[in-house]
Structures are given as structure tokens and as C-alpha cells.
JSON list of C-alpha atoms in Angstrom, two decimals:
[
{"chain": "A", "resi": 1451, "resn": "UNK", "atom": "CA", "xyz": [0.15, 0.04, 0.17]},
{"chain": "A", "resi": 1452, "resn": "UNK", "atom": "CA", "xyz": [1.89, 3.25, -1.10]},
{"chain": "A", "resi": 1453, "resn": "UNK", "atom": "CA", "xyz": [2.52, 5.91, 1.73]},
{"chain": "A", "resi": 1454, "resn": "UNK", "atom": "CA", "xyz": [-0.85, 7.88, 0.91]},
{"chain": "A", "resi": 1455, "resn": "UNK", "atom": "CA", "xyz": [-3.18, 5.56, 1.34]},
{"chain": "A", "resi": 1456, "resn": "UNK", "atom": "CA", "xyz": [-2.30, 3.86, 4.12]},
{"chain": "A", "resi": 1457, "resn": "UNK", "atom": "CA", "xyz": [-2.20, 7.47, 6.00]},
{"chain": "A", "resi": 1458, "resn": "UNK", "atom": "CA", "xyz": [-5.53, 8.53, 3.96]},
{"chain": "A", "resi": 1459, "resn": "UNK", "atom": "CA", "xyz": [-6.93, 5.65, 5.06]},
{"chain": "A", "resi": 1460, "resn": "UNK", "atom": "CA", "xyz": [-5.77, 5.83, 9.44]},
{"chain": "A", "resi": 1461, "resn": "UNK", "atom": "CA", "xyz": [-7.24, 9.45, 8.34]},
{"chain": "A", "resi": 1462, "resn": "UNK", "atom": "CA", "xyz": [-10.39, 7.97, 7.69]},
{"chain": "A", "resi": 1463, "resn": "UNK", "atom": "CA", "xyz": [-10.31, 5.38, 10.23]},
{"chain": "A", "resi": 1464, "resn": "UNK", "atom": "CA", "xyz": [-10.04, 8.44, 13.07]},
{"chain": "A", "resi": 1465, "resn": "UNK", "atom": "CA", "xyz": [-12.15, 11.46, 11.36]},
{"chain": "A", "resi": 1466, "resn": "UNK", "atom": "CA", "xyz": [-15.67, 10.08, 13.58]},
{"chain": "A", "resi": 1467, "resn": "UNK", "atom": "CA", "xyz": [-13.56, 9.94, 16.93]},
{"chain": "A", "resi": 1468, "resn": "UNK", "atom": "CA", "xyz": [-12.06, 13.79, 15.64]},
{"chain": "A", "resi": 1469, "resn": "UNK", "atom": "CA", "xyz": [-15.20, 15.15, 15.13]},
{"chain": "A", "resi": 1470, "resn": "UNK", "atom": "CA", "xyz": [-16.30, 14.07, 18.92]},
{"chain": "A", "resi": 1471, "resn": "UNK", "atom": "CA", "xyz": [-12.87, 16.07, 19.83]},
{"chain": "A", "resi": 1472, "resn": "UNK", "atom": "CA", "xyz": [-13.33, 19.13, 17.86]},
{"chain": "A", "resi": 1473, "resn": "UNK", "atom": "CA", "xyz": [-16.47, 19.48, 16.46]},
{"chain": "A", "resi": 1474, "resn": "UNK", "atom": "CA", "xyz": [-17.55, 19.64, 12.36]},
{"chain": "A", "resi": 1475, "resn": "UNK", "atom": "CA", "xyz": [-14.54, 20.72, 10.53]},
{"chain": "A", "resi": 1476, "resn": "UNK", "atom": "CA", "xyz": [-13.02, 19.89, 7.08]},
{"chain": "A", "resi": 1477, "resn": "UNK", "atom": "CA", "xyz": [-10.00, 18.12, 5.74]},
{"chain": "A", "resi": 1478, "resn": "UNK", "atom": "CA", "xyz": [-7.52, 21.24, 4.57]},
{"chain": "A", "resi": 1479, "resn": "UNK", "atom": "CA", "xyz": [-7.22, 18.42, 1.11]},
{"chain": "A", "resi": 1480, "resn": "UNK", "atom": "CA", "xyz": [-3.80, 19.96, -0.51]},
{"chain": "A", "resi": 1481, "resn": "UNK", "atom": "CA", "xyz": [-2.30, 18.82, 3.54]},
{"chain": "A", "resi": 1482, "resn": "UNK", "atom": "CA", "xyz": [-0.45, 15.56, 2.41]},
{"chain": "A", "resi": 1483, "resn": "UNK", "atom": "CA", "xyz": [3.21, 16.24, 3.60]},
{"chain": "A", "resi": 1484, "resn": "UNK", "atom": "CA", "xyz": [5.02, 17.69, 7.13]},
{"chain": "A", "resi": 1485, "resn": "UNK", "atom": "CA", "xyz": [2.95, 17.56, 8.83]},
{"chain": "A", "resi": 1486, "resn": "UNK", "atom": "CA", "xyz": [1.04, 13.97, 6.95]},
{"chain": "A", "resi": 1487, "resn": "UNK", "atom": "CA", "xyz": [-3.14, 15.26, 7.21]},
{"chain": "A", "resi": 1488, "resn": "UNK", "atom": "CA", "xyz": [-4.78, 18.72, 8.32]},
{"chain": "A", "resi": 1489, "resn": "UNK", "atom": "CA", "xyz": [-8.61, 20.45, 9.26]},
{"chain": "A", "resi": 1490, "resn": "UNK", "atom": "CA", "xyz": [-9.97, 23.84, 9.67]},
{"chain": "A", "resi": 1491, "resn": "UNK", "atom": "CA", "xyz": [-12.78, 23.57, 12.32]},
{"chain": "A", "resi": 1492, "resn": "UNK", "atom": "CA", "xyz": [-15.61, 24.85, 11.37]},
{"chain": "A", "resi": 1493, "resn": "UNK", "atom": "CA", "xyz": [-16.69, 26.48, 14.15]},
{"chain": "A", "resi": 1494, "resn": "UNK", "atom": "CA", "xyz": [-14.24, 29.06, 14.43]},
{"chain": "A", "resi": 1495, "resn": "UNK", "atom": "CA", "xyz": [-12.94, 31.63, 17.54]},
{"chain": "A", "resi": 1496, "resn": "UNK", "atom": "CA", "xyz": [-12.71, 34.86, 18.00]},
{"chain": "A", "resi": 1497, "resn": "UNK", "atom": "CA", "xyz": [-13.78, 34.92, 15.10]},
{"chain": "A", "resi": 1498, "resn": "UNK", "atom": "CA", "xyz": [-10.54, 33.09, 13.59]},
{"chain": "A", "resi": 1499, "resn": "UNK", "atom": "CA", "xyz": [-10.15, 30.18, 11.81]},
{"chain": "A", "resi": 1500, "resn": "UNK", "atom": "CA", "xyz": [-8.47, 26.97, 13.89]},
{"chain": "A", "resi": 1501, "resn": "UNK", "atom": "CA", "xyz": [-6.84, 24.84, 12.09]},
{"chain": "A", "resi": 1502, "resn": "UNK", "atom": "CA", "xyz": [-5.03, 21.54, 13.19]},
{"chain": "A", "resi": 1503, "resn": "UNK", "atom": "CA", "xyz": [-1.96, 19.70, 11.97]},
{"chain": "A", "resi": 1504, "resn": "UNK", "atom": "CA", "xyz": [-1.86, 15.90, 12.05]},
{"chain": "A", "resi": 1505, "resn": "UNK", "atom": "CA", "xyz": [1.53, 13.75, 12.28]},
{"chain": "A", "resi": 1506, "resn": "UNK", "atom": "CA", "xyz": [0.37, 10.53, 10.89]},
{"chain": "A", "resi": 1507, "resn": "UNK", "atom": "CA", "xyz": [2.74, 7.75, 12.02]},
{"chain": "A", "resi": 1508, "resn": "UNK", "atom": "CA", "xyz": [2.62, 3.81, 12.90]},
{"chain": "A", "resi": 1509, "resn": "UNK", "atom": "CA", "xyz": [4.48, 2.51, 16.23]},
{"chain": "A", "resi": 1510, "resn": "UNK", "atom": "CA", "xyz": [5.70, -1.31, 15.63]},
{"chain": "A", "resi": 1511, "resn": "UNK", "atom": "CA", "xyz": [9.26, -2.35, 15.11]},
{"chain": "A", "resi": 1512, "resn": "UNK", "atom": "CA", "xyz": [10.36, -1.38, 11.05]},
{"chain": "A", "resi": 1513, "resn": "UNK", "atom": "CA", "xyz": [11.84, -5.12, 11.50]},
{"chain": "A", "resi": 1514, "resn": "UNK", "atom": "CA", "xyz": [8.50, -6.83, 12.32]},
{"chain": "A", "resi": 1515, "resn": "UNK", "atom": "CA", "xyz": [7.25, -4.44, 9.18]},
{"chain": "A", "resi": 1516, "resn": "UNK", "atom": "CA", "xyz": [9.46, -5.78, 7.05]},
{"chain": "A", "resi": 1517, "resn": "UNK", "atom": "CA", "xyz": [9.16, -9.29, 7.13]},
{"chain": "A", "resi": 1518, "resn": "UNK", "atom": "CA", "xyz": [5.55, -9.60, 7.35]},
{"chain": "A", "resi": 1519, "resn": "UNK", "atom": "CA", "xyz": [5.23, -6.91, 4.87]},
{"chain": "A", "resi": 1520, "resn": "UNK", "atom": "CA", "xyz": [8.27, -7.01, 2.56]},
{"chain": "A", "resi": 1521, "resn": "UNK", "atom": "CA", "xyz": [6.02, -9.54, -0.61]},
{"chain": "A", "resi": 1522, "resn": "UNK", "atom": "CA", "xyz": [9.53, -10.12, -2.76]},
{"chain": "A", "resi": 1523, "resn": "UNK", "atom": "CA", "xyz": [10.71, -11.83, 0.32]},
{"chain": "A", "resi": 1524, "resn": "UNK", "atom": "CA", "xyz": [9.81, -15.47, 0.24]},
{"chain": "A", "resi": 1525, "resn": "UNK", "atom": "CA", "xyz": [8.50, -15.19, -3.71]},
{"chain": "A", "resi": 1526, "resn": "UNK", "atom": "CA", "xyz": [9.03, -18.78, -4.63]},
{"chain": "A", "resi": 1527, "resn": "UNK", "atom": "CA", "xyz": [7.68, -19.93, -1.22]},
{"chain": "A", "resi": 1528, "resn": "UNK", "atom": "CA", "xyz": [4.30, -17.87, -1.49]},
{"chain": "A", "resi": 1529, "resn": "UNK", "atom": "CA", "xyz": [3.87, -19.00, -5.61]},
{"chain": "A", "resi": 1530, "resn": "UNK", "atom": "CA", "xyz": [4.19, -22.86, -4.14]},
{"chain": "A", "resi": 1531, "resn": "UNK", "atom": "CA", "xyz": [1.04, -21.78, -1.86]},
{"chain": "A", "resi": 1532, "resn": "UNK", "atom": "CA", "xyz": [-0.83, -20.75, -4.26]},
{"chain": "A", "resi": 1533, "resn": "UNK", "atom": "CA", "xyz": [-0.12, -23.71, -6.51]},
{"chain": "A", "resi": 1534, "resn": "UNK", "atom": "CA", "xyz": [-0.58, -26.06, -3.84]},
{"chain": "A", "resi": 1535, "resn": "UNK", "atom": "CA", "xyz": [-4.38, -23.94, -2.82]},
{"chain": "A", "resi": 1536, "resn": "UNK", "atom": "CA", "xyz": [-6.04, -24.40, -5.84]},
{"chain": "A", "resi": 1537, "resn": "UNK", "atom": "CA", "xyz": [-4.44, -27.88, -6.61]},
{"chain": "A", "resi": 1538, "resn": "UNK", "atom": "CA", "xyz": [-6.93, -28.00, -3.31]},
{"chain": "A", "resi": 1539, "resn": "UNK", "atom": "CA", "xyz": [-3.57, -28.97, -1.06]},
{"chain": "A", "resi": 1540, "resn": "UNK", "atom": "CA", "xyz": [-4.34, -27.88, 2.98]},
{"chain": "A", "resi": 1541, "resn": "UNK", "atom": "CA", "xyz": [-0.97, -25.94, 4.32]},
{"chain": "A", "resi": 1542, "resn": "UNK", "atom": "CA", "xyz": [0.41, -27.96, 7.11]},
{"chain": "A", "resi": 1543, "resn": "UNK", "atom": "CA", "xyz": [2.48, -24.61, 8.42]},
{"chain": "A", "resi": 1544, "resn": "UNK", "atom": "CA", "xyz": [1.83, -20.90, 8.54]},
{"chain": "A", "resi": 1545, "resn": "UNK", "atom": "CA", "xyz": [3.48, -18.76, 5.81]},
{"chain": "A", "resi": 1546, "resn": "UNK", "atom": "CA", "xyz": [5.18, -16.18, 8.67]},
{"chain": "A", "resi": 1547, "resn": "UNK", "atom": "CA", "xyz": [5.28, -16.59, 12.34]},
{"chain": "A", "resi": 1548, "resn": "UNK", "atom": "CA", "xyz": [7.12, -14.12, 15.16]},
{"chain": "A", "resi": 1549, "resn": "UNK", "atom": "CA", "xyz": [6.95, -13.27, 18.31]},
{"chain": "A", "resi": 1550, "resn": "UNK", "atom": "CA", "xyz": [6.47, -9.25, 19.72]},
{"chain": "A", "resi": 1551, "resn": "UNK", "atom": "CA", "xyz": [7.56, -8.55, 22.25]},
{"chain": "A", "resi": 1552, "resn": "UNK", "atom": "CA", "xyz": [5.90, -5.73, 23.93]},
{"chain": "A", "resi": 1553, "resn": "UNK", "atom": "CA", "xyz": [7.97, -3.47, 26.58]},
{"chain": "A", "resi": 1554, "resn": "UNK", "atom": "CA", "xyz": [6.13, -0.44, 28.11]},
{"chain": "A", "resi": 1555, "resn": "UNK", "atom": "CA", "xyz": [7.69, 1.89, 26.06]},
{"chain": "A", "resi": 1556, "resn": "UNK", "atom": "CA", "xyz": [6.82, -0.08, 23.23]},
{"chain": "A", "resi": 1557, "resn": "UNK", "atom": "CA", "xyz": [4.86, 3.01, 22.11]},
{"chain": "A", "resi": 1558, "resn": "UNK", "atom": "CA", "xyz": [6.64, 5.32, 23.06]},
{"chain": "A", "resi": 1559, "resn": "UNK", "atom": "CA", "xyz": [9.63, 5.24, 21.37]},
{"chain": "A", "resi": 1560, "resn": "UNK", "atom": "CA", "xyz": [8.17, 4.80, 18.15]},
{"chain": "A", "resi": 1561, "resn": "UNK", "atom": "CA", "xyz": [5.62, 7.79, 18.63]},
{"chain": "A", "resi": 1562, "resn": "UNK", "atom": "CA", "xyz": [9.10, 9.97, 20.77]},
{"chain": "A", "resi": 1563, "resn": "UNK", "atom": "CA", "xyz": [11.27, 9.61, 17.15]},
{"chain": "A", "resi": 1564, "resn": "UNK", "atom": "CA", "xyz": [8.37, 12.21, 16.19]},
{"chain": "A", "resi": 1565, "resn": "UNK", "atom": "CA", "xyz": [9.78, 14.14, 19.17]},
{"chain": "A", "resi": 1566, "resn": "UNK", "atom": "CA", "xyz": [11.85, 16.75, 16.70]},
{"chain": "A", "resi": 1567, "resn": "UNK", "atom": "CA", "xyz": [9.05, 17.60, 14.14]},
{"chain": "A", "resi": 1568, "resn": "UNK", "atom": "CA", "xyz": [7.72, 19.70, 16.07]},
{"chain": "A", "resi": 1569, "resn": "UNK", "atom": "CA", "xyz": [9.56, 22.71, 16.45]},
{"chain": "A", "resi": 1570, "resn": "UNK", "atom": "CA", "xyz": [9.28, 22.96, 12.43]},
{"chain": "A", "resi": 1571, "resn": "UNK", "atom": "CA", "xyz": [5.03, 22.07, 11.99]},
{"chain": "A", "resi": 1572, "resn": "UNK", "atom": "CA", "xyz": [5.20, 25.38, 14.78]},
{"chain": "A", "resi": 1573, "resn": "UNK", "atom": "CA", "xyz": [6.93, 27.29, 13.97]},
{"chain": "A", "resi": 1574, "resn": "UNK", "atom": "CA", "xyz": [5.33, 27.90, 9.71]},
{"chain": "A", "resi": 1575, "resn": "UNK", "atom": "CA", "xyz": [2.70, 29.68, 11.99]},
{"chain": "A", "resi": 1576, "resn": "UNK", "atom": "CA", "xyz": [0.00, 27.73, 9.91]},
{"chain": "A", "resi": 1577, "resn": "UNK", "atom": "CA", "xyz": [-1.44, 25.45, 12.91]},
{"chain": "A", "resi": 1578, "resn": "UNK", "atom": "CA", "xyz": [-3.08, 25.67, 16.32]},
{"chain": "A", "resi": 1579, "resn": "UNK", "atom": "CA", "xyz": [-2.61, 22.29, 17.62]},
{"chain": "A", "resi": 1580, "resn": "UNK", "atom": "CA", "xyz": [-0.95, 19.44, 16.31]},
{"chain": "A", "resi": 1581, "resn": "UNK", "atom": "CA", "xyz": [-1.52, 16.28, 16.60]},
{"chain": "A", "resi": 1582, "resn": "UNK", "atom": "CA", "xyz": [0.04, 12.42, 15.89]},
{"chain": "A", "resi": 1583, "resn": "UNK", "atom": "CA", "xyz": [-2.58, 9.69, 14.91]},
{"chain": "A", "resi": 1584, "resn": "UNK", "atom": "CA", "xyz": [-0.79, 6.82, 15.65]},
{"chain": "A", "resi": 1585, "resn": "UNK", "atom": "CA", "xyz": [-1.86, 2.85, 14.69]},
{"chain": "A", "resi": 1586, "resn": "UNK", "atom": "CA", "xyz": [-0.44, -0.64, 13.92]},
{"chain": "A", "resi": 1587, "resn": "UNK", "atom": "CA", "xyz": [-0.42, -3.93, 11.56]},
{"chain": "A", "resi": 1588, "resn": "UNK", "atom": "CA", "xyz": [-0.39, -6.16, 14.82]},
{"chain": "A", "resi": 1589, "resn": "UNK", "atom": "CA", "xyz": [-2.00, -4.25, 17.81]},
{"chain": "A", "resi": 1590, "resn": "UNK", "atom": "CA", "xyz": [-5.47, -3.19, 18.12]},
{"chain": "A", "resi": 1591, "resn": "UNK", "atom": "CA", "xyz": [-7.17, -1.15, 20.48]},
{"chain": "A", "resi": 1592, "resn": "UNK", "atom": "CA", "xyz": [-8.94, -4.96, 22.13]},
{"chain": "A", "resi": 1593, "resn": "UNK", "atom": "CA", "xyz": [-5.72, -6.61, 22.68]},
{"chain": "A", "resi": 1594, "resn": "UNK", "atom": "CA", "xyz": [-4.64, -7.93, 26.04]},
{"chain": "A", "resi": 1595, "resn": "UNK", "atom": "CA", "xyz": [-3.52, -4.74, 28.38]},
{"chain": "A", "resi": 1596, "resn": "UNK", "atom": "CA", "xyz": [-3.59, -2.53, 25.53]},
{"chain": "A", "resi": 1597, "resn": "UNK", "atom": "CA", "xyz": [-5.59, -0.90, 27.64]},
{"chain": "A", "resi": 1598, "resn": "UNK", "atom": "CA", "xyz": [-5.50, -0.68, 31.10]},
{"chain": "A", "resi": 1599, "resn": "UNK", "atom": "CA", "xyz": [-0.86, -1.36, 30.93]},
{"chain": "A", "resi": 1600, "resn": "UNK", "atom": "CA", "xyz": [0.00, 0.52, 28.09]},
{"chain": "A", "resi": 1601, "resn": "UNK", "atom": "CA", "xyz": [-1.31, 2.99, 26.91]},
{"chain": "A", "resi": 1602, "resn": "UNK", "atom": "CA", "xyz": [-0.91, 4.59, 30.88]},
{"chain": "A", "resi": 1603, "resn": "UNK", "atom": "CA", "xyz": [2.58, 3.83, 30.53]},
{"chain": "A", "resi": 1604, "resn": "UNK", "atom": "CA", "xyz": [3.32, 6.04, 27.19]},
{"chain": "A", "resi": 1605, "resn": "UNK", "atom": "CA", "xyz": [0.94, 8.70, 28.94]},
{"chain": "A", "resi": 1606, "resn": "UNK", "atom": "CA", "xyz": [2.74, 8.53, 31.72]},
{"chain": "A", "resi": 1607, "resn": "UNK", "atom": "CA", "xyz": [6.01, 8.45, 29.67]},
{"chain": "A", "resi": 1608, "resn": "UNK", "atom": "CA", "xyz": [5.04, 11.09, 26.75]},
{"chain": "A", "resi": 1609, "resn": "UNK", "atom": "CA", "xyz": [4.21, 13.85, 30.06]},
{"chain": "A", "resi": 1610, "resn": "UNK", "atom": "CA", "xyz": [7.51, 12.99, 31.25]},
{"chain": "A", "resi": 1611, "resn": "UNK", "atom": "CA", "xyz": [9.44, 13.69, 28.95]},
{"chain": "A", "resi": 1612, "resn": "UNK", "atom": "CA", "xyz": [7.54, 16.91, 28.20]},
{"chain": "A", "resi": 1613, "resn": "UNK", "atom": "CA", "xyz": [6.12, 15.55, 25.06]},
{"chain": "A", "resi": 1614, "resn": "UNK", "atom": "CA", "xyz": [5.46, 18.45, 22.66]},
{"chain": "A", "resi": 1615, "resn": "UNK", "atom": "CA", "xyz": [2.49, 17.31, 20.77]},
{"chain": "A", "resi": 1616, "resn": "UNK", "atom": "CA", "xyz": [-1.04, 18.22, 21.71]},
{"chain": "A", "resi": 1617, "resn": "UNK", "atom": "CA", "xyz": [-2.13, 14.75, 21.25]},
{"chain": "A", "resi": 1618, "resn": "UNK", "atom": "CA", "xyz": [-1.89, 11.84, 20.73]},
{"chain": "A", "resi": 1619, "resn": "UNK", "atom": "CA", "xyz": [-4.37, 9.10, 19.57]},
{"chain": "A", "resi": 1620, "resn": "UNK", "atom": "CA", "xyz": [-3.95, 5.19, 18.28]},
{"chain": "A", "resi": 1621, "resn": "UNK", "atom": "CA", "xyz": [-5.71, 3.74, 15.78]},
{"chain": "A", "resi": 1622, "resn": "UNK", "atom": "CA", "xyz": [-7.42, 0.85, 14.87]},
{"chain": "A", "resi": 1623, "resn": "UNK", "atom": "CA", "xyz": [-7.71, 0.71, 11.64]},
{"chain": "A", "resi": 1624, "resn": "UNK", "atom": "CA", "xyz": [-10.10, -2.81, 11.83]},
{"chain": "A", "resi": 1625, "resn": "UNK", "atom": "CA", "xyz": [-12.74, -1.15, 13.95]},
{"chain": "A", "resi": 1626, "resn": "UNK", "atom": "CA", "xyz": [-13.11, 2.79, 13.08]},
{"chain": "A", "resi": 1627, "resn": "UNK", "atom": "CA", "xyz": [-12.23, 2.46, 16.73]},
{"chain": "A", "resi": 1628, "resn": "UNK", "atom": "CA", "xyz": [-9.38, 5.43, 18.57]},
{"chain": "A", "resi": 1629, "resn": "UNK", "atom": "CA", "xyz": [-8.38, 5.18, 21.87]},
{"chain": "A", "resi": 1630, "resn": "UNK", "atom": "CA", "xyz": [-7.14, 8.57, 23.54]},
{"chain": "A", "resi": 1631, "resn": "UNK", "atom": "CA", "xyz": [-2.88, 7.62, 24.19]},
{"chain": "A", "resi": 1632, "resn": "UNK", "atom": "CA", "xyz": [-1.42, 11.70, 25.20]},
{"chain": "A", "resi": 1633, "resn": "UNK", "atom": "CA", "xyz": [-3.09, 15.07, 25.89]},
{"chain": "A", "resi": 1634, "resn": "UNK", "atom": "CA", "xyz": [-0.65, 17.65, 26.63]},
{"chain": "A", "resi": 1635, "resn": "UNK", "atom": "CA", "xyz": [-3.06, 19.77, 28.93]},
{"chain": "A", "resi": 1636, "resn": "UNK", "atom": "CA", "xyz": [-3.49, 17.13, 31.45]},
{"chain": "A", "resi": 1637, "resn": "UNK", "atom": "CA", "xyz": [-0.04, 15.11, 31.67]},
{"chain": "A", "resi": 1638, "resn": "UNK", "atom": "CA", "xyz": [0.19, 11.74, 33.92]},
{"chain": "A", "resi": 1639, "resn": "UNK", "atom": "CA", "xyz": [2.24, 12.69, 36.59]},
{"chain": "A", "resi": 1640, "resn": "UNK", "atom": "CA", "xyz": [1.41, 8.74, 38.98]},
{"chain": "A", "resi": 1641, "resn": "UNK", "atom": "CA", "xyz": [3.73, 6.26, 37.34]},
{"chain": "A", "resi": 1642, "resn": "UNK", "atom": "CA", "xyz": [2.10, 3.03, 36.49]},
{"chain": "A", "resi": 1643, "resn": "UNK", "atom": "CA", "xyz": [4.00, -0.10, 38.05]},
{"chain": "A", "resi": 1644, "resn": "UNK", "atom": "CA", "xyz": [6.00, -2.62, 35.89]},
{"chain": "A", "resi": 1645, "resn": "UNK", "atom": "CA", "xyz": [4.60, -6.01, 35.41]},
{"chain": "A", "resi": 1646, "resn": "UNK", "atom": "CA", "xyz": [7.13, -8.25, 33.44]},
{"chain": "A", "resi": 1647, "resn": "UNK", "atom": "CA", "xyz": [4.04, -10.59, 32.73]},
{"chain": "A", "resi": 1648, "resn": "UNK", "atom": "CA", "xyz": [2.38, -7.78, 30.90]},
{"chain": "A", "resi": 1649, "resn": "UNK", "atom": "CA", "xyz": [5.42, -7.06, 28.53]},
{"chain": "A", "resi": 1650, "resn": "UNK", "atom": "CA", "xyz": [6.12, -10.53, 27.19]},
{"chain": "A", "resi": 1651, "resn": "UNK", "atom": "CA", "xyz": [4.21, -9.64, 24.06]},
{"chain": "A", "resi": 1652, "resn": "UNK", "atom": "CA", "xyz": [2.45, -11.89, 21.58]},
{"chain": "A", "resi": 1653, "resn": "UNK", "atom": "CA", "xyz": [3.18, -13.89, 17.91]},
{"chain": "A", "resi": 1654, "resn": "UNK", "atom": "CA", "xyz": [1.99, -12.89, 15.26]},
{"chain": "A", "resi": 1655, "resn": "UNK", "atom": "CA", "xyz": [0.83, -15.29, 11.88]},
{"chain": "A", "resi": 1656, "resn": "UNK", "atom": "CA", "xyz": [0.23, -14.82, 8.51]},
{"chain": "A", "resi": 1657, "resn": "UNK", "atom": "CA", "xyz": [-1.27, -18.45, 8.31]},
{"chain": "A", "resi": 1658, "resn": "UNK", "atom": "CA", "xyz": [-0.69, -18.57, 3.67]},
{"chain": "A", "resi": 1659, "resn": "UNK", "atom": "CA", "xyz": [-3.35, -19.40, 1.68]},
{"chain": "A", "resi": 1660, "resn": "UNK", "atom": "CA", "xyz": [-6.27, -21.93, 1.98]},
{"chain": "A", "resi": 1661, "resn": "UNK", "atom": "CA", "xyz": [-8.52, -23.37, -0.30]},
{"chain": "A", "resi": 1662, "resn": "UNK", "atom": "CA", "xyz": [-12.40, -22.38, 0.03]},
{"chain": "A", "resi": 1663, "resn": "UNK", "atom": "CA", "xyz": [-14.86, -25.52, 1.99]},
{"chain": "A", "resi": 1664, "resn": "UNK", "atom": "CA", "xyz": [-11.82, -26.43, 4.32]},
{"chain": "A", "resi": 1665, "resn": "UNK", "atom": "CA", "xyz": [-11.77, -27.86, 6.84]},
{"chain": "A", "resi": 1666, "resn": "UNK", "atom": "CA", "xyz": [-8.34, -27.41, 9.28]},
{"chain": "A", "resi": 1667, "resn": "UNK", "atom": "CA", "xyz": [-7.03, -26.68, 12.59]},
{"chain": "A", "resi": 1668, "resn": "UNK", "atom": "CA", "xyz": [-5.46, -23.36, 12.84]},
{"chain": "A", "resi": 1669, "resn": "UNK", "atom": "CA", "xyz": [-4.37, -23.48, 16.74]},
{"chain": "A", "resi": 1670, "resn": "UNK", "atom": "CA", "xyz": [-2.20, -26.82, 16.27]},
{"chain": "A", "resi": 1671, "resn": "UNK", "atom": "CA", "xyz": [-1.43, -25.16, 12.25]},
{"chain": "A", "resi": 1672, "resn": "UNK", "atom": "CA", "xyz": [-0.08, -22.06, 14.03]},
{"chain": "A", "resi": 1673, "resn": "UNK", "atom": "CA", "xyz": [2.44, -24.07, 16.14]},
{"chain": "A", "resi": 1674, "resn": "UNK", "atom": "CA", "xyz": [4.57, -24.72, 13.46]},
{"chain": "A", "resi": 1675, "resn": "UNK", "atom": "CA", "xyz": [7.49, -23.06, 12.43]},
{"chain": "A", "resi": 1676, "resn": "UNK", "atom": "CA", "xyz": [6.54, -21.18, 9.23]},
{"chain": "A", "resi": 1677, "resn": "UNK", "atom": "CA", "xyz": [7.72, -21.59, 6.09]},
{"chain": "A", "resi": 1678, "resn": "UNK", "atom": "CA", "xyz": [8.82, -18.27, 5.39]},
{"chain": "A", "resi": 1679, "resn": "UNK", "atom": "CA", "xyz": [11.81, -17.26, 8.49]},
{"chain": "A", "resi": 1680, "resn": "UNK", "atom": "CA", "xyz": [12.76, -14.01, 9.65]},
{"chain": "A", "resi": 1681, "resn": "UNK", "atom": "CA", "xyz": [16.88, -13.08, 7.98]},
{"chain": "A", "resi": 1682, "resn": "UNK", "atom": "CA", "xyz": [18.49, -13.54, 10.68]},
{"chain": "A", "resi": 1683, "resn": "UNK", "atom": "CA", "xyz": [21.06, -9.88, 11.91]},
{"chain": "A", "resi": 1684, "resn": "UNK", "atom": "CA", "xyz": [24.20, -10.44, 9.88]},
{"chain": "A", "resi": 1685, "resn": "UNK", "atom": "CA", "xyz": [27.24, -10.07, 12.98]},
{"chain": "A", "resi": 1686, "resn": "UNK", "atom": "CA", "xyz": [29.16, -6.57, 12.62]},
{"chain": "A", "resi": 1687, "resn": "UNK", "atom": "CA", "xyz": [32.69, -7.44, 12.91]}
]
């Protein structure tokens, strides 16, 4: 998926939630970069237009994204799977599988990379507020420990580091659902309790191609090693 198309999907998924926060607004269609989008509120404040700049970014690790989204990587295996699916053969192994750990700073570390962009956006004088929409290919708002552990920790870490953006909103594209992670006007003052059990993360699996009208035990299949393994990192001398 192209960058602009992906960013538009994130924006569309967040549109209703943004209306709940800001009221009615119009999208500024020509705003597509630095930041990635912008809206102008219909209701003026003291006779002046209010414009919100929107940065859009993924919270996923680059290595995980490359592994699961790179169609060239493992192309021969993928082609073989397609041919077997056409022949009605049921796969016995998942296509790709990887464990993804979620430390308390998993979301924070990705969001904080955008910190330095605030000044240049703010100095332009074009925006009354600057916010960030974040999303993930692997987790959603209903993920285990997301709301009761990872959101509070991210809010606390952003608050303590005096993160300059006005708001950070997590967007679950699959459900068009959002969670407010951080509001600069309401900083978190108390540290959540560290719980290593809630930082173990999860295993993300791509099943591959399964023929129609076929019964398969996905639980047993997902226990097996993937057909396409992650590339091993080369050791530096």
C-alpha cells in the first residue's frame, strides 16, 4: 500500500473520533506532508480559523513490518503455496510467524521519534494545534493489556518527557476505533506499576493460502515453524 493511501485510511478511521473532540471540521486536502494531514474547524474562535496539523505514523518495529509486508521475501514459497491451494492442498505450516515483545515503552519509543518535527511544524505558524495519529499492523484497541497497561505507560512516559505535540491518538483501522493516549493539557503524574508478565507480547502469524470449503485446525498449524523465517541479522565485525 502506498504511503498516502495508508495515511488516508488512518485518517478516515479516526475522522469520527476527531469530530467528537473538535466538532465539525473540513479536511485541508492540499496538506499531505510535513505534517501528513490537516483539518480546519467549522466553528471559528474569536472570529479566527482554527487549524489542526496531523502527523500519522506506525508504532510497529521496522524489522517486523519488513518481515510480514515484504512480498519479495519468500516469493518462491508464496508461489508454491498458491499453486498448492489451487490444487486443493491444505497447508500444514503457517506462512510467517514471529514473536513480538511489548515492553512498557513499545509505543512510546515509536512516538518519541516524531518529537523533533514539532518545532518545524509549529514555527510555520499554520497550525493552532499539532497532534499525532498512531496505528499498528499487529495490535488493536482490544489487544490484551493495551488499555490497562500500555496506554497508561505511554501516557506517563510522554508526560514525563514533556512531549510537545498536543495529543496522541491510537487508531485501530480494523474497527474504526480510537483511544486517546496522551493529552498535553492533562499530563500523567503517577507512574504505573511495572508488570513483566504484561510485557511478554504476542505471536503474530500469517496463515498462508487455504482452499475454500476446507476444515483446518489453525491452532495446531500455528504451533509449527513458519515456511518463511525471519532473516537473521548479520553480526558486525
